Short mmCIF file of C-alpha atoms in Angstrom, two decimals:
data_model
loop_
_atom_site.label_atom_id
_atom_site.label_comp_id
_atom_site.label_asym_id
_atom_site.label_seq_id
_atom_site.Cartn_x
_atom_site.Cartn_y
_atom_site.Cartn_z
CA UNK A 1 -82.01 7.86 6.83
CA UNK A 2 -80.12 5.18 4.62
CA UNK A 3 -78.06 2.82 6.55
CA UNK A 4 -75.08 2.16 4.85
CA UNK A 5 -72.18 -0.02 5.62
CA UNK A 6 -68.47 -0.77 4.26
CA UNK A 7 -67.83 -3.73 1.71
CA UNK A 8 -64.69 -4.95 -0.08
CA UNK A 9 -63.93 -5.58 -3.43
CA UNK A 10 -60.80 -6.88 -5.76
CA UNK A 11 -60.01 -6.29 -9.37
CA UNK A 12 -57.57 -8.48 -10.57
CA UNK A 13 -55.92 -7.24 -14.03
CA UNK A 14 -54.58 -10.90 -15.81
CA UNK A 15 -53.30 -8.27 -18.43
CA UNK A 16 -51.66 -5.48 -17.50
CA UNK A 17 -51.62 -4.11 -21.12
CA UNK A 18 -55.02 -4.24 -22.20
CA UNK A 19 -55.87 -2.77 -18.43
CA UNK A 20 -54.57 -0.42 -16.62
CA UNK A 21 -55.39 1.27 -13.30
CA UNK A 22 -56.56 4.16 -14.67
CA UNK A 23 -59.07 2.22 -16.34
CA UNK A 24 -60.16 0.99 -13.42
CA UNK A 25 -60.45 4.83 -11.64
CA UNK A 26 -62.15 6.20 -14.90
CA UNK A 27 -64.73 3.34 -14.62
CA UNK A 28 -65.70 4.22 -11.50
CA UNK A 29 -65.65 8.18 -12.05
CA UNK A 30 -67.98 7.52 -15.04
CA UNK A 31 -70.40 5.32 -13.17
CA UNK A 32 -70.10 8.27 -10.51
CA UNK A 33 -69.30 5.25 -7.76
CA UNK A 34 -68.48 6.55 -4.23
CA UNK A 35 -65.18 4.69 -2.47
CA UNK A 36 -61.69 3.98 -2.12
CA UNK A 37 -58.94 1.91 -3.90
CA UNK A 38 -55.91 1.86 -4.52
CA UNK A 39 -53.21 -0.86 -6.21
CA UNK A 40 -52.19 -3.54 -3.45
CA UNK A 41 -48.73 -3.17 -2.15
CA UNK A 42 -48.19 -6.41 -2.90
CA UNK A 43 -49.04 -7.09 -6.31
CA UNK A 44 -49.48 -3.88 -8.28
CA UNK A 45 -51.79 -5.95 -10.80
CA UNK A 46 -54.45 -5.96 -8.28
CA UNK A 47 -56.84 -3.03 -7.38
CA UNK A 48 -58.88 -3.43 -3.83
CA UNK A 49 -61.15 -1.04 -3.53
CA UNK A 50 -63.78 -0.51 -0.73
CA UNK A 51 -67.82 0.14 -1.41
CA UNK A 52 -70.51 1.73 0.64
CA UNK A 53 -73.58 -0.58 0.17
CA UNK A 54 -77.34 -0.94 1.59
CA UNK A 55 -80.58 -2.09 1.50
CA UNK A 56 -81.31 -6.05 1.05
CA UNK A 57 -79.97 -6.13 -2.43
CA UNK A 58 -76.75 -4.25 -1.75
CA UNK A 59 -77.16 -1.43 -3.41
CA UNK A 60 -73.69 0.67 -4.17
CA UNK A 61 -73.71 4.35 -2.86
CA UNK A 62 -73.55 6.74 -6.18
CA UNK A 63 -73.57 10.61 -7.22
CA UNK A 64 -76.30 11.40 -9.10
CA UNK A 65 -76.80 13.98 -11.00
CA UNK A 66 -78.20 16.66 -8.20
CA UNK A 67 -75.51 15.92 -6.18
CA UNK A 68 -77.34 13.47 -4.47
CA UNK A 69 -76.09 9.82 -2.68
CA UNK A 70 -78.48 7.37 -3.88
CA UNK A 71 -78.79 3.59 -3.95
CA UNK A 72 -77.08 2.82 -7.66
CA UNK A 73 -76.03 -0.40 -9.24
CA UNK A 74 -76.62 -3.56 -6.88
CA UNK A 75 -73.50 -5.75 -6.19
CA UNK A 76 -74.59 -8.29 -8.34
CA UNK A 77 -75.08 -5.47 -10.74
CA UNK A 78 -71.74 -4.02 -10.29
CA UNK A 79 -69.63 -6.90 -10.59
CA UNK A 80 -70.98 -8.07 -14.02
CA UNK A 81 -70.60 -4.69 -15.17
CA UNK A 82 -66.89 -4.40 -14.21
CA UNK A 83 -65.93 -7.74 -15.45
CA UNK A 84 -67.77 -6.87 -18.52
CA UNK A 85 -65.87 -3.42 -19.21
CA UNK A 86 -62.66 -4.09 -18.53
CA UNK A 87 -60.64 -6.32 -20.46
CA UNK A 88 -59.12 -9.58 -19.18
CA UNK A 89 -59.87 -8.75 -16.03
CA UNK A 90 -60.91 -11.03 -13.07
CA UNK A 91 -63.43 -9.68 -10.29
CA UNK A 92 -63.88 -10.43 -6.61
CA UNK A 93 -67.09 -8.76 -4.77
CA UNK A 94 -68.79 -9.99 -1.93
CA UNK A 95 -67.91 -13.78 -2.41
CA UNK A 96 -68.75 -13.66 -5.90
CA UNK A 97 -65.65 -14.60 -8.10
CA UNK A 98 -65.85 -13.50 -12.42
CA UNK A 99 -62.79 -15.37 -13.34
CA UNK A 100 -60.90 -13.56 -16.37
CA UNK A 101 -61.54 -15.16 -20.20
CA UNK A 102 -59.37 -17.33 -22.02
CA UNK A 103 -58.00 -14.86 -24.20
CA UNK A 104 -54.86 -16.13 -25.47
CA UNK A 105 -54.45 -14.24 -28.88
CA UNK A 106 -53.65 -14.81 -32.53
CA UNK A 107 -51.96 -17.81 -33.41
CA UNK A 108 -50.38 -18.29 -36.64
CA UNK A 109 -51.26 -21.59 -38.91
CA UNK A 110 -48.81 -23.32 -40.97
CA UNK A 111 -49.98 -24.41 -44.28
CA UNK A 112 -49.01 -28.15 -43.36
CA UNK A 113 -51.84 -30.29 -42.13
CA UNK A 114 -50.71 -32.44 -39.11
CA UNK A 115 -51.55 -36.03 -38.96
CA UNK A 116 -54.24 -36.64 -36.95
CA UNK A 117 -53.63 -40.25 -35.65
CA UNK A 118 -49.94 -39.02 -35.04
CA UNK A 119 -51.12 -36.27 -32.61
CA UNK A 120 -53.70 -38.53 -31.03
CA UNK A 121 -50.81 -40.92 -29.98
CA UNK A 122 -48.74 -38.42 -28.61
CA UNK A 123 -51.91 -37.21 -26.76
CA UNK A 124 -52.59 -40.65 -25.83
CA UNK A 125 -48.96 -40.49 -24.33
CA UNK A 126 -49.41 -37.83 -22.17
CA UNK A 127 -52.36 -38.67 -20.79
CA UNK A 128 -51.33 -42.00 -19.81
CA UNK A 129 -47.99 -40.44 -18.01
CA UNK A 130 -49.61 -37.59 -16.17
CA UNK A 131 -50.30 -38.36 -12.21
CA UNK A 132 -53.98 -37.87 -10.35
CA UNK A 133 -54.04 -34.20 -9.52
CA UNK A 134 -51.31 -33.00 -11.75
CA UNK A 135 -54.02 -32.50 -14.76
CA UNK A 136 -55.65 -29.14 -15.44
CA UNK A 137 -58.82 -28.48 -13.34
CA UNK A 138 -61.11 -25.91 -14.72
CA UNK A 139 -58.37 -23.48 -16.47
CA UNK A 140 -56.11 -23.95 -13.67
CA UNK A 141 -52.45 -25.21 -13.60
CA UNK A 142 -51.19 -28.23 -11.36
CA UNK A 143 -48.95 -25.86 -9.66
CA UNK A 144 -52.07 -23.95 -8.80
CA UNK A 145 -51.01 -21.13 -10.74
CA UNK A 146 -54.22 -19.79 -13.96
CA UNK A 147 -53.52 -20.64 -17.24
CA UNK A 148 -55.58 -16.92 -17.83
CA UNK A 149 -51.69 -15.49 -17.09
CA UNK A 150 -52.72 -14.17 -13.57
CA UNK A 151 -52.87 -14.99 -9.50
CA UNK A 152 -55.17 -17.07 -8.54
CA UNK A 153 -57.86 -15.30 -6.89
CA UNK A 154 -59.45 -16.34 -2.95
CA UNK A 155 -63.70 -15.56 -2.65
CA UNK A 156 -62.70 -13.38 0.48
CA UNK A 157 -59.20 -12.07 -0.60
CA UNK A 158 -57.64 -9.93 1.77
CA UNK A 159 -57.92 -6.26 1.70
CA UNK A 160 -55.09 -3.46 0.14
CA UNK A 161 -52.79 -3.02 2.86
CA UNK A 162 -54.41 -4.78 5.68
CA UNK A 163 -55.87 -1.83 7.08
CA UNK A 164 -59.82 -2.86 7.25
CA UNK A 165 -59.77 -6.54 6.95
CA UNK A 166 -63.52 -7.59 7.03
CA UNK A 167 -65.33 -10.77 6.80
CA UNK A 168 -68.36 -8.84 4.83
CA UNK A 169 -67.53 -11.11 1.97
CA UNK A 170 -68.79 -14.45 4.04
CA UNK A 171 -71.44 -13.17 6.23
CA UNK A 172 -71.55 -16.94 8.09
CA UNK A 173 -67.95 -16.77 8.52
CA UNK A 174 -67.29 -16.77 12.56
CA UNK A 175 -63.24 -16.04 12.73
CA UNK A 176 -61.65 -18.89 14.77
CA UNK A 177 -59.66 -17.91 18.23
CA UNK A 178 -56.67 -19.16 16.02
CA UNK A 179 -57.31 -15.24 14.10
CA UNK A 180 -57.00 -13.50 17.14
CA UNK A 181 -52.94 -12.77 18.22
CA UNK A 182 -51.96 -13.32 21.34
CA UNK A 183 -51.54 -10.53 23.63
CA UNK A 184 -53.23 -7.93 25.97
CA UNK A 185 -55.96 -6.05 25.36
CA UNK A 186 -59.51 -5.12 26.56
CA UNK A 187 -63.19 -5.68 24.82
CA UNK A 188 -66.25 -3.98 25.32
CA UNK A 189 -69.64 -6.46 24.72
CA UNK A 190 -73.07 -6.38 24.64
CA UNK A 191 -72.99 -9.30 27.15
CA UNK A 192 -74.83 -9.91 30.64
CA UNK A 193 -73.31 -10.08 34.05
CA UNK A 194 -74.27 -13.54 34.35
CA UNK A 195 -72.26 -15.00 31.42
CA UNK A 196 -68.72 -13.64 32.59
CA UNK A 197 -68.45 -16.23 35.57
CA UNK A 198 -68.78 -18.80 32.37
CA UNK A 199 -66.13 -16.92 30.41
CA UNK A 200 -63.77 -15.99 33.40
CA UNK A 201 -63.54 -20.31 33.94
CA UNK A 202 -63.83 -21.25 30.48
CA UNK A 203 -60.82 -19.04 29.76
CA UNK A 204 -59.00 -20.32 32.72
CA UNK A 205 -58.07 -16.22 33.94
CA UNK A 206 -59.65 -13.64 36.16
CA UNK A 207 -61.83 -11.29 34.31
CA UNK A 208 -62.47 -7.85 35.45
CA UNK A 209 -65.95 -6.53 34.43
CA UNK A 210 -67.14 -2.68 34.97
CA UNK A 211 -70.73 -1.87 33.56
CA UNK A 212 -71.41 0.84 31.13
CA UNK A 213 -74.54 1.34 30.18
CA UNK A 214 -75.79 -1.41 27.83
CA UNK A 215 -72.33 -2.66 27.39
CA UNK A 216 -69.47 -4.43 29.54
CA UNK A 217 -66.20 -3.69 29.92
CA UNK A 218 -63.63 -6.96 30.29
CA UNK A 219 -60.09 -6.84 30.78
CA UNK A 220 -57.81 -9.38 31.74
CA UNK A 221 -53.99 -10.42 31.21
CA UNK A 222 -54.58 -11.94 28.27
CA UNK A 223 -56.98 -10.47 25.37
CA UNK A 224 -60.43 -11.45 26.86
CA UNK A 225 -62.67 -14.26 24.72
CA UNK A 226 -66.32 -13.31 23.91
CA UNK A 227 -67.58 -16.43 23.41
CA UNK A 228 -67.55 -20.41 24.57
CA UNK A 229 -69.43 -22.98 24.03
CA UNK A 230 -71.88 -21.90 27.01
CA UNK A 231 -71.89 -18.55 25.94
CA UNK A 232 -73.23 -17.49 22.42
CA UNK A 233 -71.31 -14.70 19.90
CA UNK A 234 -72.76 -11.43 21.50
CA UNK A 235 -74.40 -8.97 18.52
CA UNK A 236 -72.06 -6.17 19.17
CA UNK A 237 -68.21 -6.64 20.41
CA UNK A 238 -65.30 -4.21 20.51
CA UNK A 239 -61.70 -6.10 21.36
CA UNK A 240 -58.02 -4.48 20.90
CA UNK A 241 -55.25 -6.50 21.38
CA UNK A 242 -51.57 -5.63 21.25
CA UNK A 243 -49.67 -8.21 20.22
CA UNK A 244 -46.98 -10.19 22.64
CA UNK A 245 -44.47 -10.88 19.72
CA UNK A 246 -43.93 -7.02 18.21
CA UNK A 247 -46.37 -4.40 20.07
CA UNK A 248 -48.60 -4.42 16.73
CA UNK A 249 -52.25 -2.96 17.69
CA UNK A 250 -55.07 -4.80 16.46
CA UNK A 251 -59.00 -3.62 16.36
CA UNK A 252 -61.89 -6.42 16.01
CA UNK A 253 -65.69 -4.87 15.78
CA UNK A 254 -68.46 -7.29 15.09
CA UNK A 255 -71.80 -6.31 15.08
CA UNK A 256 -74.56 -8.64 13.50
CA UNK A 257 -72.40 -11.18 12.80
CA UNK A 258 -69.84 -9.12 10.52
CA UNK A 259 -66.56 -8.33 11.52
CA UNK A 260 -64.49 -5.84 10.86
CA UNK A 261 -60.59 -5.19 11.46
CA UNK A 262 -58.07 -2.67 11.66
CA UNK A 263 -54.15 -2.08 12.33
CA UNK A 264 -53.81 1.55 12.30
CA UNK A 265 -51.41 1.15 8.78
CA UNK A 266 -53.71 3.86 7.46
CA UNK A 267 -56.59 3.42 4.65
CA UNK A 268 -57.17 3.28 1.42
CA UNK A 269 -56.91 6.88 -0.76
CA UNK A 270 -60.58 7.89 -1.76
CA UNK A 271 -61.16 7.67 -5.89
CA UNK A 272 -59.26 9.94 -7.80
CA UNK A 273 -62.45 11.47 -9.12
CA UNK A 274 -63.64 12.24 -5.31
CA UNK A 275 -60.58 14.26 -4.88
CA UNK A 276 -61.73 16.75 -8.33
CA UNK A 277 -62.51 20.57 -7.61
CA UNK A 278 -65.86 20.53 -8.97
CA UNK A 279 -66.58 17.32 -6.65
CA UNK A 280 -69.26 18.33 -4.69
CA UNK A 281 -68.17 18.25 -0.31
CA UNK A 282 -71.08 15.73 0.32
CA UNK A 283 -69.41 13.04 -1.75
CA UNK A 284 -66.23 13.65 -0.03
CA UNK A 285 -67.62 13.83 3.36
CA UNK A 286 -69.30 10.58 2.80
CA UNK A 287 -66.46 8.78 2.32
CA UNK A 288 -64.51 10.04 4.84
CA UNK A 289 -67.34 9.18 7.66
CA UNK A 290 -68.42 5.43 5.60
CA UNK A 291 -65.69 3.90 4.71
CA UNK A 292 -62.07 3.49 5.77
CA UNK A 293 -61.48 4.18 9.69
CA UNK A 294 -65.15 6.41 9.47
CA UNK A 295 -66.72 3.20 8.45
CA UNK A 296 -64.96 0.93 11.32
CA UNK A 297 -65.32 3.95 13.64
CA UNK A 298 -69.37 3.60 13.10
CA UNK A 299 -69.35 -0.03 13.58
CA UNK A 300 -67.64 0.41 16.82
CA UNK A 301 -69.29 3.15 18.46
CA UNK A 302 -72.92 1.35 17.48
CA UNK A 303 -75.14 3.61 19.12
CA UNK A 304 -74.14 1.67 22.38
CA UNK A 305 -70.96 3.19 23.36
CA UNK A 306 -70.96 6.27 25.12
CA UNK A 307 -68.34 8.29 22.45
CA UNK A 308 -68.44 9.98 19.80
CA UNK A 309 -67.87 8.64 16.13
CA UNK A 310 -65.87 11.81 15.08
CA UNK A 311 -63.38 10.79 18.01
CA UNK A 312 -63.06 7.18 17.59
CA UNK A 313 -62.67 7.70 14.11
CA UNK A 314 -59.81 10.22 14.79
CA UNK A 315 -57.74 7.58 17.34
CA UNK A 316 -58.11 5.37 14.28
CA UNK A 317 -55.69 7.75 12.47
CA UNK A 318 -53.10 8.59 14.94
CA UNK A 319 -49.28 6.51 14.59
CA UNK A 320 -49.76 2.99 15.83
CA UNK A 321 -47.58 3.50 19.40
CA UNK A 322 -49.77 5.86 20.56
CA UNK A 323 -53.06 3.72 19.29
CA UNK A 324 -53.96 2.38 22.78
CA UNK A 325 -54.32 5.93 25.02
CA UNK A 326 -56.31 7.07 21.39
CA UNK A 327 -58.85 4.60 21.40
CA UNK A 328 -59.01 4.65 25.30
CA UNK A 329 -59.60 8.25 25.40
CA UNK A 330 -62.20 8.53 22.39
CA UNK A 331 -64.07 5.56 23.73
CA UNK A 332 -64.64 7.24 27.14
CA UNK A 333 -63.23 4.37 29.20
CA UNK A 334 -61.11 5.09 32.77
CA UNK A 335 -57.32 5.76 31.80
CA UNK A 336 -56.56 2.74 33.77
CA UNK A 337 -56.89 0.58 31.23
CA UNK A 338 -53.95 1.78 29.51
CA UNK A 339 -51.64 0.45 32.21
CA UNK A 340 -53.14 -2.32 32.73
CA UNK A 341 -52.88 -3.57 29.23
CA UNK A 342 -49.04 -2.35 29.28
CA UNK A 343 -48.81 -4.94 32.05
CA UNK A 344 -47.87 -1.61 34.36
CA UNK A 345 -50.76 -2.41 36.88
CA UNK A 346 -53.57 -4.95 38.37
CA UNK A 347 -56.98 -5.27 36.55
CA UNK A 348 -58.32 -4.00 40.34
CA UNK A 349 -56.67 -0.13 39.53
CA UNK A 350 -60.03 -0.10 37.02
CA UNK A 351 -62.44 2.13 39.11
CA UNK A 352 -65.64 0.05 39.27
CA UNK A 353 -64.35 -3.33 38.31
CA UNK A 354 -65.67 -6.41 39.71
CA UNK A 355 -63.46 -9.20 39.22
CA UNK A 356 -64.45 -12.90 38.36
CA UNK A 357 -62.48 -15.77 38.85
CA UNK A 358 -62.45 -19.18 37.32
CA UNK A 359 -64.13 -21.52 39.79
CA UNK A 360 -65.44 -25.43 39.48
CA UNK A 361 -68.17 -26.29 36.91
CA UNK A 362 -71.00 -26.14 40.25
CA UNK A 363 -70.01 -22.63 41.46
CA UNK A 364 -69.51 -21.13 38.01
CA UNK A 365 -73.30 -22.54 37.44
CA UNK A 366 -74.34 -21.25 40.98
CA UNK A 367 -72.69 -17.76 39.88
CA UNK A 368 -74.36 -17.79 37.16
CA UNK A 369 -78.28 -17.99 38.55
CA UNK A 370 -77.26 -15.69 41.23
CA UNK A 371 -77.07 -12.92 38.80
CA UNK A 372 -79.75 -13.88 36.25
CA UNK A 373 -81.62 -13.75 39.48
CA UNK A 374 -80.65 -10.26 40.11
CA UNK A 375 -81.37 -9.23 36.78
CA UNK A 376 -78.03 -9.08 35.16
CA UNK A 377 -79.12 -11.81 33.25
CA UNK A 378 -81.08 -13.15 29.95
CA UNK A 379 -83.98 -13.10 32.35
CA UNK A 380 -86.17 -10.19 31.49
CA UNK A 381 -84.71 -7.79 34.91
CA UNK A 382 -88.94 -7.16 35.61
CA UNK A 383 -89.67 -11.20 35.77
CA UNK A 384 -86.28 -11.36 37.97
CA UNK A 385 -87.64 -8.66 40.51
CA UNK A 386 -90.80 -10.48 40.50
CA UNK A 387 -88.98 -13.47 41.72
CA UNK A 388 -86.49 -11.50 43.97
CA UNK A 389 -89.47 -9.97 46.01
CA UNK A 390 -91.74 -12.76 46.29
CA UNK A 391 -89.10 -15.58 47.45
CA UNK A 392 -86.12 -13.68 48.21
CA UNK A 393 -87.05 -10.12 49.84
CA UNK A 394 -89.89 -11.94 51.90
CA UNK A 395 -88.46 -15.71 53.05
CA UNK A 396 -91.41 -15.71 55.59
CA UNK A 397 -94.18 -15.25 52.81
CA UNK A 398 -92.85 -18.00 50.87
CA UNK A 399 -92.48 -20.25 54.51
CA UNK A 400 -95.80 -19.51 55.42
CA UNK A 401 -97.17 -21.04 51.71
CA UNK A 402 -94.81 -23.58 51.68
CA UNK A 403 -96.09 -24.50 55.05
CA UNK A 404 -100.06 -24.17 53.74
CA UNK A 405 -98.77 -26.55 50.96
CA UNK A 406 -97.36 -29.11 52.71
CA UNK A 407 -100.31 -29.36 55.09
CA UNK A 408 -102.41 -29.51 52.14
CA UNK A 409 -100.41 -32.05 50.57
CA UNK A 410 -99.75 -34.21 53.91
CA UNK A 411 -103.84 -34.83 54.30
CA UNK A 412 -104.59 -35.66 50.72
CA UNK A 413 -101.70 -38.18 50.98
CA UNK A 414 -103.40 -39.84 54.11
CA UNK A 415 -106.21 -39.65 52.76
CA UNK A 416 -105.10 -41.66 49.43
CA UNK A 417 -103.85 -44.62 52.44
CA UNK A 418 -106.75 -44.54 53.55
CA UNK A 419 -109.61 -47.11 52.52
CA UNK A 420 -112.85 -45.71 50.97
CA UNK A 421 -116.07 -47.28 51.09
CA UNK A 422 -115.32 -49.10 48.12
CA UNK A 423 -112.54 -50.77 50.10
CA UNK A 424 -109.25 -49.63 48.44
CA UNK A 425 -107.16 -46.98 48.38
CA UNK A 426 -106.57 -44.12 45.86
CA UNK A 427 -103.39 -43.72 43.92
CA UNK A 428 -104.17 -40.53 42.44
CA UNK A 429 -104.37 -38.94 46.35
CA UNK A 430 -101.64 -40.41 46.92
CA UNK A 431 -99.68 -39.19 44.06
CA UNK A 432 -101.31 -35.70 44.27
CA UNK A 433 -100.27 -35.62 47.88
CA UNK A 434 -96.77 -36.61 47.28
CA UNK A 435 -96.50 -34.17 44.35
CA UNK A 436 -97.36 -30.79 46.52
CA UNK A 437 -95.58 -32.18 49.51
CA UNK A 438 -92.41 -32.36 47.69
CA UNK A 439 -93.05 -29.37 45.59
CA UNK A 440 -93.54 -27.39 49.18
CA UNK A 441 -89.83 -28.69 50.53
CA UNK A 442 -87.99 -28.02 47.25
CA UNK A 443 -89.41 -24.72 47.35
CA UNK A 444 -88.21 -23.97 50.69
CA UNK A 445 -85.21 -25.77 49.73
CA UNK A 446 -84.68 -23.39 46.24
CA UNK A 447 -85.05 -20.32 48.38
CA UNK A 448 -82.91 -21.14 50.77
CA UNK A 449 -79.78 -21.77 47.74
CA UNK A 450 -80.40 -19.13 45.95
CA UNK A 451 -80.77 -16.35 49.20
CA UNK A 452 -77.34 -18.29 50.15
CA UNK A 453 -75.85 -17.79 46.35
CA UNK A 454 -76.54 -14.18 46.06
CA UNK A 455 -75.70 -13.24 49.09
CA UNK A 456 -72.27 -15.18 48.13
CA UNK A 457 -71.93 -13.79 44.57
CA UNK A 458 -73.91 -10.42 44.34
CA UNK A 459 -73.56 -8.99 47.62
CA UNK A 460 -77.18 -7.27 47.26
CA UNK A 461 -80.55 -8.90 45.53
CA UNK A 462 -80.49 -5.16 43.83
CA UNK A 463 -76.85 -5.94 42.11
CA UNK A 464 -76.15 -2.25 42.93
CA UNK A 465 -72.41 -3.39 42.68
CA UNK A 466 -72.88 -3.51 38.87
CA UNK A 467 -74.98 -0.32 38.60
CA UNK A 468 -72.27 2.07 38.95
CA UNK A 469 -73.34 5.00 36.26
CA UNK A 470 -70.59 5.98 33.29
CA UNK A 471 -70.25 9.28 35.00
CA UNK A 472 -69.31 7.81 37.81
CA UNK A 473 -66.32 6.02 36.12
CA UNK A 474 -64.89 9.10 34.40
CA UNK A 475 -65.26 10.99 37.41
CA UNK A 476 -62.92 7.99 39.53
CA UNK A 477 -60.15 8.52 36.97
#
């Protein structure tokens, strides 16, 4: 089965006579291209337009002639072909920029000659009056407007009406906290157990952590960070936020390092040609469960949260005020949540939740090894329980050896003082000696802090706190 996956697009018209937007939709039909577009609200010259896309070179999900979705044109493809097409056009795809060409018309030629050194002295002039960075720069104007008679154009412009706002067109680019509004929310994160004590002091705010399944739920009183400089960008993360200033809901899903956004102001209408009679239902289906909220409903359900993408994708549609208890709902996640990111009750109402609190640099590090010891960790959990049972579950096993050791160790170091027959001592007995000696106390030592930190921290070697099944949580609501 193809994998396919949302990308954005722009089409700039720099003439709005010699293109139109039905151009632009009849382009598309003809090429049979599968998406959405629409003119942006904002400048009715511009045309975003969303593509479904896979395989390594991109290729752009088309009818063909069975009524089949194949892999057509590649993006590379695409773009050259659009900006070849359409006239005066300039064309924005995946970080690649066609800028429109200099078309600027007839001109009409006197019969008179000019004088040549005359206009090379008034050329001279100008030249000598104009400023550094007032002079064109590659067809552009000082005031940074095109001399091609349209907007200039960003590599990642933003999308129609800010409904899916992804970062596909820079697949390096990690958004800054900076993009993230302030205000409540909740996140759900492929993360371990043993990284929130990092985030919980890093942030500077009690996080509240329930497990489900192969993801973790984090809520606090302000929108939960993913990341810090301890903890690296986790492959899948789900955060909603709700602004401070005006109530606005945001979504953020990234998974493999893209991103993708969404503000419940509705999407983008499908091509005009999608909507036809004789359109076959595939095509439409497709682009109701790819792109728009089916495509950011996929990313966040992931195969890793327990919901369905018909659901998610449905909370994506519903009126913004009524956006949070949606995506709670279709996500599966205890109705607590809602109040608690209403500010209406403590993060402690979540049935589960294990709270973590921001500590000192030592016990957030103690924390820490206490759970990657108990298998909540990047520690494969079967190497963990190997440790847990040999030095934790049986203290007098590991006494008993340490003991053995140091005896061993004690008599090759007196040996090593000791004179041979040669007459002198031996520094590698010595050192030996020294080496299991020590080795023996630090291991008795090591057992001793970490028996002391999870009985602090975890409660139980097991960490059967954190193994509370999903059932479980739906049933506690």
């Amino acid at each position: 089965m193809t994998a396919w996956r949302p990308i954005t697009g722009s089409i700039t018209r720099l003439d709005t006579d010699l293109t139109s937007e039905q151009d632009i939709q009849k382009l598309f039909a003809d090429e049979r291209i599968i998406g959405r577009g629409s003119a942006n609200a904002l400048n009715r010259a511009q045309f975003d337009f969303e593509l479904a896309v896979a395989g390594r070179k991109l290729r752009v999900a088309t009818l063909d002639e069975s009524h089949e979705i194949i892999k057509g044109r590649s993006l590379e493809n695409l773009a050259g072909y659009l900006h070849e097409q359409l006239r005066k056009v300039e064309v924005s795809l995946n970080g690649t920029v066609l800028h429109g060409p200099l078309d600027i018309g007839a001109v009409d030629i006197e019969d008179d000659v000019p004088d040549f050194d005359a206009s090379h002295e008034d050329a001279t002039v100008l030249d000598e009056a104009a400023e550094p960075g007032t002079s064109e720069q590659n067809g552009r104007l000082a005031d940074g407007s095109s001399d091609f008679g349209g907007a200039e154009t960003s590599s990642n412009p933003d999308d129609n009406a800010g409904t899916d706002r992804s970062s596909d067109a820079d697949p390096h680019h990690k958004p800054h906290r900076t993009d993230i509004p302030q205000g409540r929310g909740f996140a759900l994160a492929e993360i371990t157990t043993a990284e929130i004590p990092v985030l919980a002091t890093s942030q500077r705010q009690a996080i509240g952590a329930v497990k489900l399944g192969d993801v973790r739920l984090l809520i606090a009183d302000g929108a939960p960070q993913l990341e810090s400089w301890m903890v690296p960008e986790p492959a899948y993360a789900l955060l909603f936020v709700r602004e401070h200033q005006d109530g606005c809901p945001l979504l953020i899903v990234r998974r493999m390092g893209r991103e993708k956004r969404w503000d419940w102001s509705g999407e983008q209408p499908a091509f005009r040609w999608l909507m036809l009679a004789d359109t076959p239902a595939d095509a439409r289906d497709f682009v109701r469960d790819e792109l728009g909220a089916g495509g950011v409903a996929r990313a966040a359900v992931a195969d890793l949260v327990d919901a369905t993408f018909s659901a998610v994708r449905e909370a994506l549609l519903v009126p913004a005020d009524r956006a949070l208890p949606a995506l709670v709902s279709a996500l599966r996640l205890p109705s607590q949540v809602v109040a608690v990111v209403n500010g209406e009750a403590g993060i402690d109402t979540v049935p589960g939740v294990r709270i973590f609190q921001p500590q000192g640099a030592a016990s957030t590090f103690t924390e820490a090894l206490a759970w990657e010891v108990a298998g909540e960790g990047r520690v494969h959990s079967g190497l963990a329980g190997v440790y847990r049972s040999v030095y934790l579950e049986r203290p007098w096993l590991t006494s008993i050896v340490a003991a053995a050791q140091a005896g061993v160790g004690g008599a090759v170091l007196m040996s090593g003082f000791k004179k041979s027959l040669g007459g002198a001592r031996s520094p590698w007995k010595m050192v030996a000696g020294a080496a299991l000696v020590a080795n023996a106390i630090s291991r008795i030592a090591t057992t001793q802090y970490m028996s002391a930190a999870m009985r602090r921290f975890v409660g139980d070697v097991s960490a059967q706190e954190m193994e509370q099944p999903v059932s479980d949580i739906h049933q506690g609501e």
